[in-house]
N, CA, C and O of each residue as an XYZ file, in Angstrom:
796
protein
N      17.363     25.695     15.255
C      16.211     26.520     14.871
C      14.964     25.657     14.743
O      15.010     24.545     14.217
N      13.898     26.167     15.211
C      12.713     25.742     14.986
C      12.023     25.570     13.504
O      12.406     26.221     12.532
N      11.118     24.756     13.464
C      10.686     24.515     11.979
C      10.137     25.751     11.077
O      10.087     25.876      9.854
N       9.651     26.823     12.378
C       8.762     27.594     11.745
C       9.648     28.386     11.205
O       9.689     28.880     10.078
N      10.750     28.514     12.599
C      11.627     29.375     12.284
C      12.645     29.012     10.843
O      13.446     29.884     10.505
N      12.609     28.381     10.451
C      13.707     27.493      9.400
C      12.678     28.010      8.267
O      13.218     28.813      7.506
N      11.555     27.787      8.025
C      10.529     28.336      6.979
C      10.317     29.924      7.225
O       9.606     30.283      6.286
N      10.557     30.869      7.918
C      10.613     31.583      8.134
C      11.511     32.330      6.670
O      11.155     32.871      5.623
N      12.904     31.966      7.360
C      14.143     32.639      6.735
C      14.790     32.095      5.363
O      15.694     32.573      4.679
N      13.911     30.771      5.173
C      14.145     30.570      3.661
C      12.841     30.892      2.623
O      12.819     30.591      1.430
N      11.912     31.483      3.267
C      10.684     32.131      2.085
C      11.142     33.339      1.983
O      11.104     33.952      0.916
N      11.781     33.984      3.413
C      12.117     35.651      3.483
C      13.268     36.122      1.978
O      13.382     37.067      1.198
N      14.061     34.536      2.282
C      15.399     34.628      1.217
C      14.591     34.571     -0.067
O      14.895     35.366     -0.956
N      13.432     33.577     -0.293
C      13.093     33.663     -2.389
C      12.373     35.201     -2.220
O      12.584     36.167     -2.952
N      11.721     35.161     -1.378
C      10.756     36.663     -2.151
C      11.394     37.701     -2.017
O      10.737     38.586     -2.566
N      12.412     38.153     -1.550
C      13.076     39.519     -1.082
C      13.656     40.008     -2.778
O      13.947     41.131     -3.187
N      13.671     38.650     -3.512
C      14.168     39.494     -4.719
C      13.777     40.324     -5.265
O      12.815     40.847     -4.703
N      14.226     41.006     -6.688
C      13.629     42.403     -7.284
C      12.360     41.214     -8.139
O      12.778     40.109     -8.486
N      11.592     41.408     -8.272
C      10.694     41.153     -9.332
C       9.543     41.526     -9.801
O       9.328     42.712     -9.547
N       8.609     40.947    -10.452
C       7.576     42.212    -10.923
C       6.611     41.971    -10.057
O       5.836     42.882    -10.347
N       6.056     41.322     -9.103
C       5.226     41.633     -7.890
C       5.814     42.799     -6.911
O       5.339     43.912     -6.685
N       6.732     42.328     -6.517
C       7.310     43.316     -5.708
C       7.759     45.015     -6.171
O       7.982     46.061     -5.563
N       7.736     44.631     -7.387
C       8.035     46.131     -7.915
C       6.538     46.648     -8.158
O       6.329     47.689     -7.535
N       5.779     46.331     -8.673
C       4.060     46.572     -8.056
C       3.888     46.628     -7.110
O       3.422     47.739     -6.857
N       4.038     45.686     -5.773
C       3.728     46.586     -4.840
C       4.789     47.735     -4.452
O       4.505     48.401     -3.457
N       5.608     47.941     -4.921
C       6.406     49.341     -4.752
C       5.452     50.037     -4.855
O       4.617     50.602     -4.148
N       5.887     49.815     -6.531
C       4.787     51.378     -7.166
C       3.443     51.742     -6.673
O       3.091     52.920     -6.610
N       2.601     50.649     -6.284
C       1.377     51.044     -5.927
C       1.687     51.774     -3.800
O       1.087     52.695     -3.245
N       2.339     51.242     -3.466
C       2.896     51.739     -2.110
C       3.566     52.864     -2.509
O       2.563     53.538     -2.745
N       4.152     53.334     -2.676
C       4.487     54.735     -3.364
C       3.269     56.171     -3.341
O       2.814     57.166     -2.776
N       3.270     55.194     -4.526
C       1.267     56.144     -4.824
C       0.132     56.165     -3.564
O      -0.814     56.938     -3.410
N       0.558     55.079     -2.753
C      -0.433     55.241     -1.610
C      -1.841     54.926     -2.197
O      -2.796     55.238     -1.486
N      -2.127     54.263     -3.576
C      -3.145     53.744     -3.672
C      -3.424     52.015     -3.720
O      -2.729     51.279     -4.421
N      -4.613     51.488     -2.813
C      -5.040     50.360     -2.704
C      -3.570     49.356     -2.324
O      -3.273     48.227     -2.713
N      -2.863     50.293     -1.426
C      -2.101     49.331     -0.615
C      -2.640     47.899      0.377
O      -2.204     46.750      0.441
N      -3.420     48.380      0.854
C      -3.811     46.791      1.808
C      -4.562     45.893      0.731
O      -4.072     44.764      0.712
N      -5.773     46.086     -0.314
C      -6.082     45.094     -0.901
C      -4.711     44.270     -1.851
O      -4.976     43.141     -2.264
N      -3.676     44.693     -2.086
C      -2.327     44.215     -3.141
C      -1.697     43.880     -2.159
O      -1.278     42.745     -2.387
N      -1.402     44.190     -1.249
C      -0.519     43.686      0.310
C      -1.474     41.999      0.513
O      -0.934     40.904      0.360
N      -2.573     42.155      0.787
C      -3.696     41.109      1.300
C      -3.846     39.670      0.509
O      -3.961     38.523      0.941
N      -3.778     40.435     -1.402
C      -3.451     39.547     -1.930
C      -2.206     38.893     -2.248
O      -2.314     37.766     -2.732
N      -1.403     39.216     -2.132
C       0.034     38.724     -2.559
C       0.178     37.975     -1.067
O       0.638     36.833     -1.040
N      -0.068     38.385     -0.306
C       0.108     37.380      0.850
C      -0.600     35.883      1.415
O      -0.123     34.871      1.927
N      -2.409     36.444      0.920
C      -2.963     35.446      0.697
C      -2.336     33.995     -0.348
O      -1.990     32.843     -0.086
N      -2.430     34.772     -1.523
C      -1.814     34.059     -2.684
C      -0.792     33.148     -2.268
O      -0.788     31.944     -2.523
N       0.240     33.895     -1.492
C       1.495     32.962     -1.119
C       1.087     31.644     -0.353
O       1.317     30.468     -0.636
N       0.433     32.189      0.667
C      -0.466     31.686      1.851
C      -0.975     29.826      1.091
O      -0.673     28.719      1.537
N      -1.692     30.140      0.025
C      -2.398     29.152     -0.151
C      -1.425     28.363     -0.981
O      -1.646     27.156     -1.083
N      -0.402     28.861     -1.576
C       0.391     28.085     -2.450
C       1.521     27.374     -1.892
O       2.092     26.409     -2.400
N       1.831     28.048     -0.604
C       2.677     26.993      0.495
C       1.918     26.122      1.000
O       2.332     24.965      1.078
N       0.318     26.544      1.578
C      -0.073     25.366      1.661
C      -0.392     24.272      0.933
O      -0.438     23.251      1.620
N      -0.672     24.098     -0.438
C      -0.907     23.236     -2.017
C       0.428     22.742     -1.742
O       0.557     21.519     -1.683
N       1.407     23.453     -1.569
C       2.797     22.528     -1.913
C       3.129     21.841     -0.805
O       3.750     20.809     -1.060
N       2.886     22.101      0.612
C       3.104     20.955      1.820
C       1.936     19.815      1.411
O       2.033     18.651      1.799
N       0.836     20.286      0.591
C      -0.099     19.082      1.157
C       0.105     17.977     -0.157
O      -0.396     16.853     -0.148
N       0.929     18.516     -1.269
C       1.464     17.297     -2.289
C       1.354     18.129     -3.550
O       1.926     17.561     -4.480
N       0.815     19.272     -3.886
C       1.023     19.595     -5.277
C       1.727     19.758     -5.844
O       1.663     19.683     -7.071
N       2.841     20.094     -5.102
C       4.287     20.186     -6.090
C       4.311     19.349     -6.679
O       4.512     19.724     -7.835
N       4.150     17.409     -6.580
C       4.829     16.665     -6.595
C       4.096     16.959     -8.125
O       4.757     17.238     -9.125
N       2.564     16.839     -8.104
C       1.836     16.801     -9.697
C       2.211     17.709    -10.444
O       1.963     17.653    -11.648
N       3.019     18.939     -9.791
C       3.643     19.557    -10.993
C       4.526     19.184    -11.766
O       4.650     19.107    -12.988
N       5.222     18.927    -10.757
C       6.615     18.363    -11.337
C       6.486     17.096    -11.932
O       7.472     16.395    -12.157
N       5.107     16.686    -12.257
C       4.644     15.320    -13.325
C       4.113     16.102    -14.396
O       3.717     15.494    -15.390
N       4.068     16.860    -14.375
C       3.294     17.814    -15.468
C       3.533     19.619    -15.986
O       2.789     20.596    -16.085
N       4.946     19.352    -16.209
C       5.465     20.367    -16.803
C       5.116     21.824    -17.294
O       5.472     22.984    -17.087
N       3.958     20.902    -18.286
C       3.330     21.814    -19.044
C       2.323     22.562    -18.739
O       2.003     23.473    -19.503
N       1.654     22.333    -17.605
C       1.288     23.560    -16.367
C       1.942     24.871    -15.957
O       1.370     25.875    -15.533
N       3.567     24.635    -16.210
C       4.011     25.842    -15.605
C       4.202     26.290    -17.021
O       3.964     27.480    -17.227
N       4.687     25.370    -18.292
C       4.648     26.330    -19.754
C       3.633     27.489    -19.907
O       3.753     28.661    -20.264
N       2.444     26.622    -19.449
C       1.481     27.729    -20.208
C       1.427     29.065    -19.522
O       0.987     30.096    -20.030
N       2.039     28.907    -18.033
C       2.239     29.925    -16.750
C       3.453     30.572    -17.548
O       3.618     31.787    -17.445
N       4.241     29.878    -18.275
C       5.659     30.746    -18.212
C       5.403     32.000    -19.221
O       5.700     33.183    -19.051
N       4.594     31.207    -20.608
C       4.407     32.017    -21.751
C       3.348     32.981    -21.762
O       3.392     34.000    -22.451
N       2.071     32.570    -20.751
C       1.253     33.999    -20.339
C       1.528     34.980    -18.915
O       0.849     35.834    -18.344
N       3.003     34.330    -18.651
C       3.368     35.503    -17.661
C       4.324     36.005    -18.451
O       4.769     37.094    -18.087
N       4.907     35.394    -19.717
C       6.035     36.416    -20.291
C       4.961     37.362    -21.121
O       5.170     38.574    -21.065
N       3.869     36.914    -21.856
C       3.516     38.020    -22.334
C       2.690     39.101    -21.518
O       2.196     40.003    -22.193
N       2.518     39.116    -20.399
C       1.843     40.108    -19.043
C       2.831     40.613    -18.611
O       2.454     41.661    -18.086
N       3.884     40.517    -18.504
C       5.131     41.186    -17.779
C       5.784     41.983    -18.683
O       6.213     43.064    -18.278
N       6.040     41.471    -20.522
C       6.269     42.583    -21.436
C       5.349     43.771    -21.156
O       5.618     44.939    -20.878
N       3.986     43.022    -21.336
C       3.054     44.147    -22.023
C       2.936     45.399    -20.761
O       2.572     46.538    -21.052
N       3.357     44.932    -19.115
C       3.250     45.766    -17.997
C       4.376     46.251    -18.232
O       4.409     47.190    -17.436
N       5.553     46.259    -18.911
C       6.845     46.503    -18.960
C       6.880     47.462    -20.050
O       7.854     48.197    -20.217
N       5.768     47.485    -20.860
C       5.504     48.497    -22.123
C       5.261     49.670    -21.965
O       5.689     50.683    -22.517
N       3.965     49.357    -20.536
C       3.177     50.516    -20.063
C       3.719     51.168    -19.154
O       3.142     52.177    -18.749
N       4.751     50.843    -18.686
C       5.973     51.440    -17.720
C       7.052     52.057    -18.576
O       7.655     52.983    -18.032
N       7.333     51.816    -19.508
C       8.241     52.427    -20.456
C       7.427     54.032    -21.287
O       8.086     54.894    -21.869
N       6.362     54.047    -21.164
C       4.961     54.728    -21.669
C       5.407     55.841    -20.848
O       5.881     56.930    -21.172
N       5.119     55.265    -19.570
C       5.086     56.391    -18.461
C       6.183     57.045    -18.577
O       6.292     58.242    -18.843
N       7.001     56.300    -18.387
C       8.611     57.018    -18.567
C       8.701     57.935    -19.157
O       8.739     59.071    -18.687
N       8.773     57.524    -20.753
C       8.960     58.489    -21.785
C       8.270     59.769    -22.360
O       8.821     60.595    -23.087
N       6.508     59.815    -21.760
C       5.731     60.631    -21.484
C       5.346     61.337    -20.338
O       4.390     60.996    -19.642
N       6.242     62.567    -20.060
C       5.698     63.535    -18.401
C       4.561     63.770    -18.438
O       4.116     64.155    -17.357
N       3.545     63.679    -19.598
C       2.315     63.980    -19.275
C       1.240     63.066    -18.807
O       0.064     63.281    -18.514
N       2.085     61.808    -18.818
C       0.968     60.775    -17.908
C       1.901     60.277    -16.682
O       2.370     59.173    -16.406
N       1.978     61.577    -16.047
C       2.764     61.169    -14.622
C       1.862     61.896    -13.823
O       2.229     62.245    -12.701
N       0.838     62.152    -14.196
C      -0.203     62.280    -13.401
C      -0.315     61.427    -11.878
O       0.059     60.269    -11.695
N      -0.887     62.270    -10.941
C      -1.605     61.158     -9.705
C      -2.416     60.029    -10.282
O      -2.332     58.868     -9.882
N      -2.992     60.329    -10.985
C      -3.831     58.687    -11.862
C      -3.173     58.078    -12.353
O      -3.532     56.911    -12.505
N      -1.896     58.478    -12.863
C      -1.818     57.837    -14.067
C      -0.021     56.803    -13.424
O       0.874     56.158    -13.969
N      -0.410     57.272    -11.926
C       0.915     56.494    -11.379
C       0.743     54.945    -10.781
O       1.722     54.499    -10.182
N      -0.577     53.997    -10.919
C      -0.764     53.320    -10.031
C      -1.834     52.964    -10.270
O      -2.660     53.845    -10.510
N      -2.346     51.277    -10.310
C      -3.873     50.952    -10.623
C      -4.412     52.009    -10.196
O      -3.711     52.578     -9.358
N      -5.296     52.469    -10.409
C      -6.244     53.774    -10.306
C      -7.472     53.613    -10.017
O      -8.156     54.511     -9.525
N      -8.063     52.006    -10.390
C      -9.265     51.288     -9.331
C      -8.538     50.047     -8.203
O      -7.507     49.375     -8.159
N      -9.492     50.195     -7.569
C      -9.249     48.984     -6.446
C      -8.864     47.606     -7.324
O      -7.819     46.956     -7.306
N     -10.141     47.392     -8.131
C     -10.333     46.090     -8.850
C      -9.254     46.424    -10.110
O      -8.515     45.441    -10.049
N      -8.956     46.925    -10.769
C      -7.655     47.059    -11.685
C      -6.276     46.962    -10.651
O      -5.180     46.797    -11.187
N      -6.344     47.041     -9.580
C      -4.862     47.363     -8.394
C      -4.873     45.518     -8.319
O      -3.893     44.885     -8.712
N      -6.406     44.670     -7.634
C      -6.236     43.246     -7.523
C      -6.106     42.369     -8.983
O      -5.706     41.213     -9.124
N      -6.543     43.247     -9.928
C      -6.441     42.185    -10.773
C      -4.942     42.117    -11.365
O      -4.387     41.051    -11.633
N      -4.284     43.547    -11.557
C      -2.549     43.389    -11.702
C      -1.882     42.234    -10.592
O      -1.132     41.259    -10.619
N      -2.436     42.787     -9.910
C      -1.731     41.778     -8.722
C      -1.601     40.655     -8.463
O      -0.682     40.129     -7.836
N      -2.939     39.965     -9.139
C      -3.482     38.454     -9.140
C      -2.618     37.945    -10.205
O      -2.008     36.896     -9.997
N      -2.448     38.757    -11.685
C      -1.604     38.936    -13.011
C      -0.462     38.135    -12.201
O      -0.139     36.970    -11.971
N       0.017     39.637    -11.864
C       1.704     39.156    -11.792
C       2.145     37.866    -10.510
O       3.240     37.304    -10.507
N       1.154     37.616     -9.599
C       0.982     36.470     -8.942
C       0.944     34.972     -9.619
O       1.904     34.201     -9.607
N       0.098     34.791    -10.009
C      -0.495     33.861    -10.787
C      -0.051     33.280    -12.322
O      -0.251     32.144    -12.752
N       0.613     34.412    -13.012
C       1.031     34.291    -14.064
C       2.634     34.115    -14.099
O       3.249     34.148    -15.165
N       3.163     33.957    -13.049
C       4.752     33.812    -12.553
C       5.134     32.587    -12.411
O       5.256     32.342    -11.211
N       5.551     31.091    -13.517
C       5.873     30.347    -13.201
C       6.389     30.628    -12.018
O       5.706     30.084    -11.151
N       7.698     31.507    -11.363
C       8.883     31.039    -10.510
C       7.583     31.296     -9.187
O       7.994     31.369     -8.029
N       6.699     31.368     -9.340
C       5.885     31.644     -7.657
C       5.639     30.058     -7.363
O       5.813     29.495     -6.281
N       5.272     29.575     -8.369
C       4.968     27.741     -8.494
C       6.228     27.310     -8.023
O       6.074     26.651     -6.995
N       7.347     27.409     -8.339
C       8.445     27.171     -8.387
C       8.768     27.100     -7.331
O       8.859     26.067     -6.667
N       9.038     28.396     -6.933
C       9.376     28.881     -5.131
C       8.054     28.418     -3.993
O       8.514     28.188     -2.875
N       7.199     28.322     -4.045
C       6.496     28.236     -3.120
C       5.832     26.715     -3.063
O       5.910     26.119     -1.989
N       5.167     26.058     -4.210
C       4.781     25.130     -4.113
C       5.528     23.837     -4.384
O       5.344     22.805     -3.739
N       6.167     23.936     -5.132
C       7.013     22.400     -5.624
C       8.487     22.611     -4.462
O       8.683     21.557     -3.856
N       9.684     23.944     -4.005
C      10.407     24.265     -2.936
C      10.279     24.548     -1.653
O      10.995     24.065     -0.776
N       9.391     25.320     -1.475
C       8.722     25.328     -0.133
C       8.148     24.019      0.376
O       8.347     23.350      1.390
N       7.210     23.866     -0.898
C       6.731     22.519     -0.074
C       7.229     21.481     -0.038
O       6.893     20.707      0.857
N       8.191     21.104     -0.985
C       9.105     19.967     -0.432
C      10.536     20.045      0.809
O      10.994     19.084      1.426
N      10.885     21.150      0.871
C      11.412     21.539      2.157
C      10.222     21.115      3.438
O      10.506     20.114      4.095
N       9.075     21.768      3.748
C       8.534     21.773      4.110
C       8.100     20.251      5.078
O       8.118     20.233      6.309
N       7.763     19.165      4.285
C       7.785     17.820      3.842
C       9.270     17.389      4.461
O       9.228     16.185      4.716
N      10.376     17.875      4.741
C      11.367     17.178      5.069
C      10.989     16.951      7.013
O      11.091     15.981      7.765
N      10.562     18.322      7.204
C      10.274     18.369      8.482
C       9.429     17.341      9.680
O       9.460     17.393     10.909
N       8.557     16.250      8.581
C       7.472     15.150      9.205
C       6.757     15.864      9.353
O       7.012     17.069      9.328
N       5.265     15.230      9.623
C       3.955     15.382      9.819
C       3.901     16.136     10.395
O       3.494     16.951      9.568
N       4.009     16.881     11.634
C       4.024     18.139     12.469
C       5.001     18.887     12.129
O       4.534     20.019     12.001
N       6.176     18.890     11.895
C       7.089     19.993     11.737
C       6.810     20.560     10.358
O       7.133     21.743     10.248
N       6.264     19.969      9.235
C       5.683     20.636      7.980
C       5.000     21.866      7.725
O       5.142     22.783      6.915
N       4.266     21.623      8.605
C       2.979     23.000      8.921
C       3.151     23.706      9.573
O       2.429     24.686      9.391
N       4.464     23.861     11.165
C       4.867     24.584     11.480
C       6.021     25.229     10.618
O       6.310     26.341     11.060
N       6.765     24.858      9.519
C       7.720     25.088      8.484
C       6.680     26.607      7.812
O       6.755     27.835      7.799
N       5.643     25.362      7.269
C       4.683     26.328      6.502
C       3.791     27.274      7.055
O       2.926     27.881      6.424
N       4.027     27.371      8.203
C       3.305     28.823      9.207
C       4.386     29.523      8.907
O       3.954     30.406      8.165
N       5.597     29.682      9.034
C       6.677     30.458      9.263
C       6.694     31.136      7.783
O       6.362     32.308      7.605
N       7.070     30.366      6.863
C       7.195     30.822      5.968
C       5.775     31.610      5.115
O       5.902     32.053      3.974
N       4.367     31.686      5.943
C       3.472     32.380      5.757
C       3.697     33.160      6.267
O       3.271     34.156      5.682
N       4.330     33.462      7.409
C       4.892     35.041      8.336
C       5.797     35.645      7.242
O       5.661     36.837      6.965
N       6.491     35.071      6.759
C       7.403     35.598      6.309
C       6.457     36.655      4.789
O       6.484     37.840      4.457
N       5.959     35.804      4.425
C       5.504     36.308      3.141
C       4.586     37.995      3.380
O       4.766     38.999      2.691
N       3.464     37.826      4.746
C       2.710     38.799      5.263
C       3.652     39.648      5.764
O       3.337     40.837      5.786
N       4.731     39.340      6.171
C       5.688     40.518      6.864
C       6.504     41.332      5.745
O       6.816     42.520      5.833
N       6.737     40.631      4.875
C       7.562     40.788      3.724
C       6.848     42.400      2.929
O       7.294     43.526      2.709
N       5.468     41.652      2.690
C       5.054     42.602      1.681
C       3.696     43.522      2.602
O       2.933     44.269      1.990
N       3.623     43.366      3.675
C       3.317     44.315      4.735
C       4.030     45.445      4.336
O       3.537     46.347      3.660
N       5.522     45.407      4.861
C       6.900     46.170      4.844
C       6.997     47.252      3.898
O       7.075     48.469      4.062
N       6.971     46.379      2.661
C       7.075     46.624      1.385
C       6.116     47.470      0.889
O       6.610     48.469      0.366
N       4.734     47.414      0.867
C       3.916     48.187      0.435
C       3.257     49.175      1.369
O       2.430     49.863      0.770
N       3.387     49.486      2.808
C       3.111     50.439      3.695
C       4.530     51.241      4.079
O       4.598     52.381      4.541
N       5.411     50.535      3.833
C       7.040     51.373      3.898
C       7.046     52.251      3.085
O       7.138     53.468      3.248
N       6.940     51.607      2.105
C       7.041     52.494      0.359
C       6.495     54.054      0.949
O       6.926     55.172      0.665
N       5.649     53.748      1.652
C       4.986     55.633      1.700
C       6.092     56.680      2.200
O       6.300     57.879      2.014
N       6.593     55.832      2.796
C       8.148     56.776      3.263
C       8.932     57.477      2.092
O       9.526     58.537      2.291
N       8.920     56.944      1.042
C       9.526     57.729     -0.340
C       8.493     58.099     -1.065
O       8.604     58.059     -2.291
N       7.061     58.612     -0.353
C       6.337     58.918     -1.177
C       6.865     60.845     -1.218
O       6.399     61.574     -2.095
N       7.746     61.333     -0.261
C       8.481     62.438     -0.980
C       9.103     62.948     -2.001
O       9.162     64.040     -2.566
N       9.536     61.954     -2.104
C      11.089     61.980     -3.129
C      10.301     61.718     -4.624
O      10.788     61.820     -5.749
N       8.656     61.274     -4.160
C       7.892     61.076     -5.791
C       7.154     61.765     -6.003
O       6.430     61.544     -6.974
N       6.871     63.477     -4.853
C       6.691     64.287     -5.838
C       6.942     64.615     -7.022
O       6.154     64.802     -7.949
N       8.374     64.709     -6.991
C       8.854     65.373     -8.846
C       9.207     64.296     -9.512
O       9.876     63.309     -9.206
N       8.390     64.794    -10.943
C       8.117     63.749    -11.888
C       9.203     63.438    -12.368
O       8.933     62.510    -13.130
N      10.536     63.670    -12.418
C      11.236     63.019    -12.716
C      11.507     61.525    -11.836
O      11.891     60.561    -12.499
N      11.293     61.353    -10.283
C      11.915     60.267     -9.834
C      10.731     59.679    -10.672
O      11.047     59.026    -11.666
N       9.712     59.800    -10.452
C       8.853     58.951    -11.277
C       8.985     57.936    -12.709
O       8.542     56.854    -13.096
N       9.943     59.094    -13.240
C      10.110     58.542    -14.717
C      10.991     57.396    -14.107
O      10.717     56.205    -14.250
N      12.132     57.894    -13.379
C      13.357     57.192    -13.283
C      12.922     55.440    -12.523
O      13.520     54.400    -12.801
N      11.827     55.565    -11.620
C      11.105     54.639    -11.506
C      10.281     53.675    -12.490
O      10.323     52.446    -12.543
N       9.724     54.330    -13.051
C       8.914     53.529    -14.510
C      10.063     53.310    -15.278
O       9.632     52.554    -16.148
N      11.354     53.503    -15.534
C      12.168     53.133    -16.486
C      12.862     52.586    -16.219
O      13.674     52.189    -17.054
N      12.999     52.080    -14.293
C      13.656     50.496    -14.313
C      12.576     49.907    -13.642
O      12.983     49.072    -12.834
N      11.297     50.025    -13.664
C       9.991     49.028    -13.821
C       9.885     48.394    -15.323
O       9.400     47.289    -15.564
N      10.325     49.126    -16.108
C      10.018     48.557    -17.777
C      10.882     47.814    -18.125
O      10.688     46.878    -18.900
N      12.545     48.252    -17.350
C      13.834     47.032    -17.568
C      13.514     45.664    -16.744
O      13.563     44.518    -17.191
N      13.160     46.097    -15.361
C      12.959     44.363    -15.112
C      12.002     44.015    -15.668
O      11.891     42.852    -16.055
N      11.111     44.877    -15.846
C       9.616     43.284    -16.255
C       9.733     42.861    -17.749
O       9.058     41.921    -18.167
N      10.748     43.680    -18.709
C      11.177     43.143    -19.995
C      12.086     42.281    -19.493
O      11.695     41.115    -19.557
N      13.100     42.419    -19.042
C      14.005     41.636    -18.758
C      13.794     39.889    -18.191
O      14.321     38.830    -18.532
N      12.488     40.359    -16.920
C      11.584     39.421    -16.662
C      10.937     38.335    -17.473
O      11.064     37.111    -17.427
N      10.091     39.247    -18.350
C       9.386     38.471    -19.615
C      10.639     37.628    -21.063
O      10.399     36.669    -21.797
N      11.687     38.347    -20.990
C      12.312     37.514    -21.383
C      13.779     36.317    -21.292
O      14.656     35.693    -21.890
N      13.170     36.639    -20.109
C      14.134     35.461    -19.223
C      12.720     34.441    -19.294
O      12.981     33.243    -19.187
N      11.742     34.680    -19.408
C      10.923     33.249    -19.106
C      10.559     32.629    -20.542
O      10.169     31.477    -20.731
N      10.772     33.665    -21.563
C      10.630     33.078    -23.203
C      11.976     32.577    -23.816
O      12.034     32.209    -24.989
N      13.148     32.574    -22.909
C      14.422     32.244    -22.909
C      14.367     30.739    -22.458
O      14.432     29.713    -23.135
N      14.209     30.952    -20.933
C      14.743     29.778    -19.936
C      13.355     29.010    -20.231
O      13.127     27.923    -19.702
């Protein structure tokens, strides 16, 4: 396999998991609101953090710990408190409103997004200090073709993910799938937030 191709299928493997980006862009792909700006960023985002980690940042992370602490403890408390407001929804049919399913501005849709991006030790984790030292195994040219691939991967990933989603935007007419949605959005991102005040 080719380098790109080798970065390809091991970024496809970390991000495919359940987590609270990806379950945002569900929900907001669902709702069919401000899908391409949350698609654009989460891909960008990835984009630049594979590149930071081929070009050496991992290495200063991993000299400096306490960079990802302060990431771990203000993404555990952003992932409760999104995990609150998903439990909200749940338990109340009367804010299952069309508004009340999905950032509801553009700039509230990027700034969740940037949140649960940015505030995710494991994105540091996976992308800049793993990616990019994989990446780095490849030599001077095969690195950046590693780290093209695994930028496909990330844009294809959550392309998929947040313009697919409209396909079950049937099944979210009735407010019940809705609830049933917000009430395992509120289990992982609690679950989330306290796996990172744990580990």
């Amino acid at each position: 396999m080719s380098s790109a191709a080798i970065g390809f299928v091991t970024s496809l493997s970390l991000i495919v998991a359940i987590g609270a980006q990806n379950a945002f862009v569900l929900r907001q792909g669902i709702a069919r609101r401000h899908v391409l700006p949350v698609v654009l960023v989460c891909a960008t985002a990835d984009a630049l953090l594979i590149g930071a980690g081929i070009a050496g940042l991992g290495a200063a992370l991993t000299a400096h710990p306490w960079a990802l602490d302060v990431a771990r403890y203000g993404g555990a408390a952003f992932v409760i408190g999104y995990g609150a407001l998903a439990a909200r929804r749940a338990l109340r049919p009367s804010s299952l409103s069309s508004a009340g399913r999905s950032a509801t501005t553009a700039r509230a849709a990027v700034l969740a997004c940037l949140g649960f991006t940015f505030l995710n030790p494991h994105v540091y984790l996976d992308t800049v200090v793993l990616l990019g030292a994989l990446a780095n195994q490849h030599g001077d040219d095969g690195r950046w073709l590693y780290g093209l691939g695994a930028m496909a991967a990330s844009v294809g990933w959550f392309t998929a993910l947040g313009f697919g989603a409209r396909g079950l935007s049937s099944v979210f007419e009735r407010p019940r799938a809705w609830q049933v949605l917000d009430g395992l959005i509120a289990l992982v991102m609690v679950a989330i937030g306290a796996g990172l005040l744990l580990g």
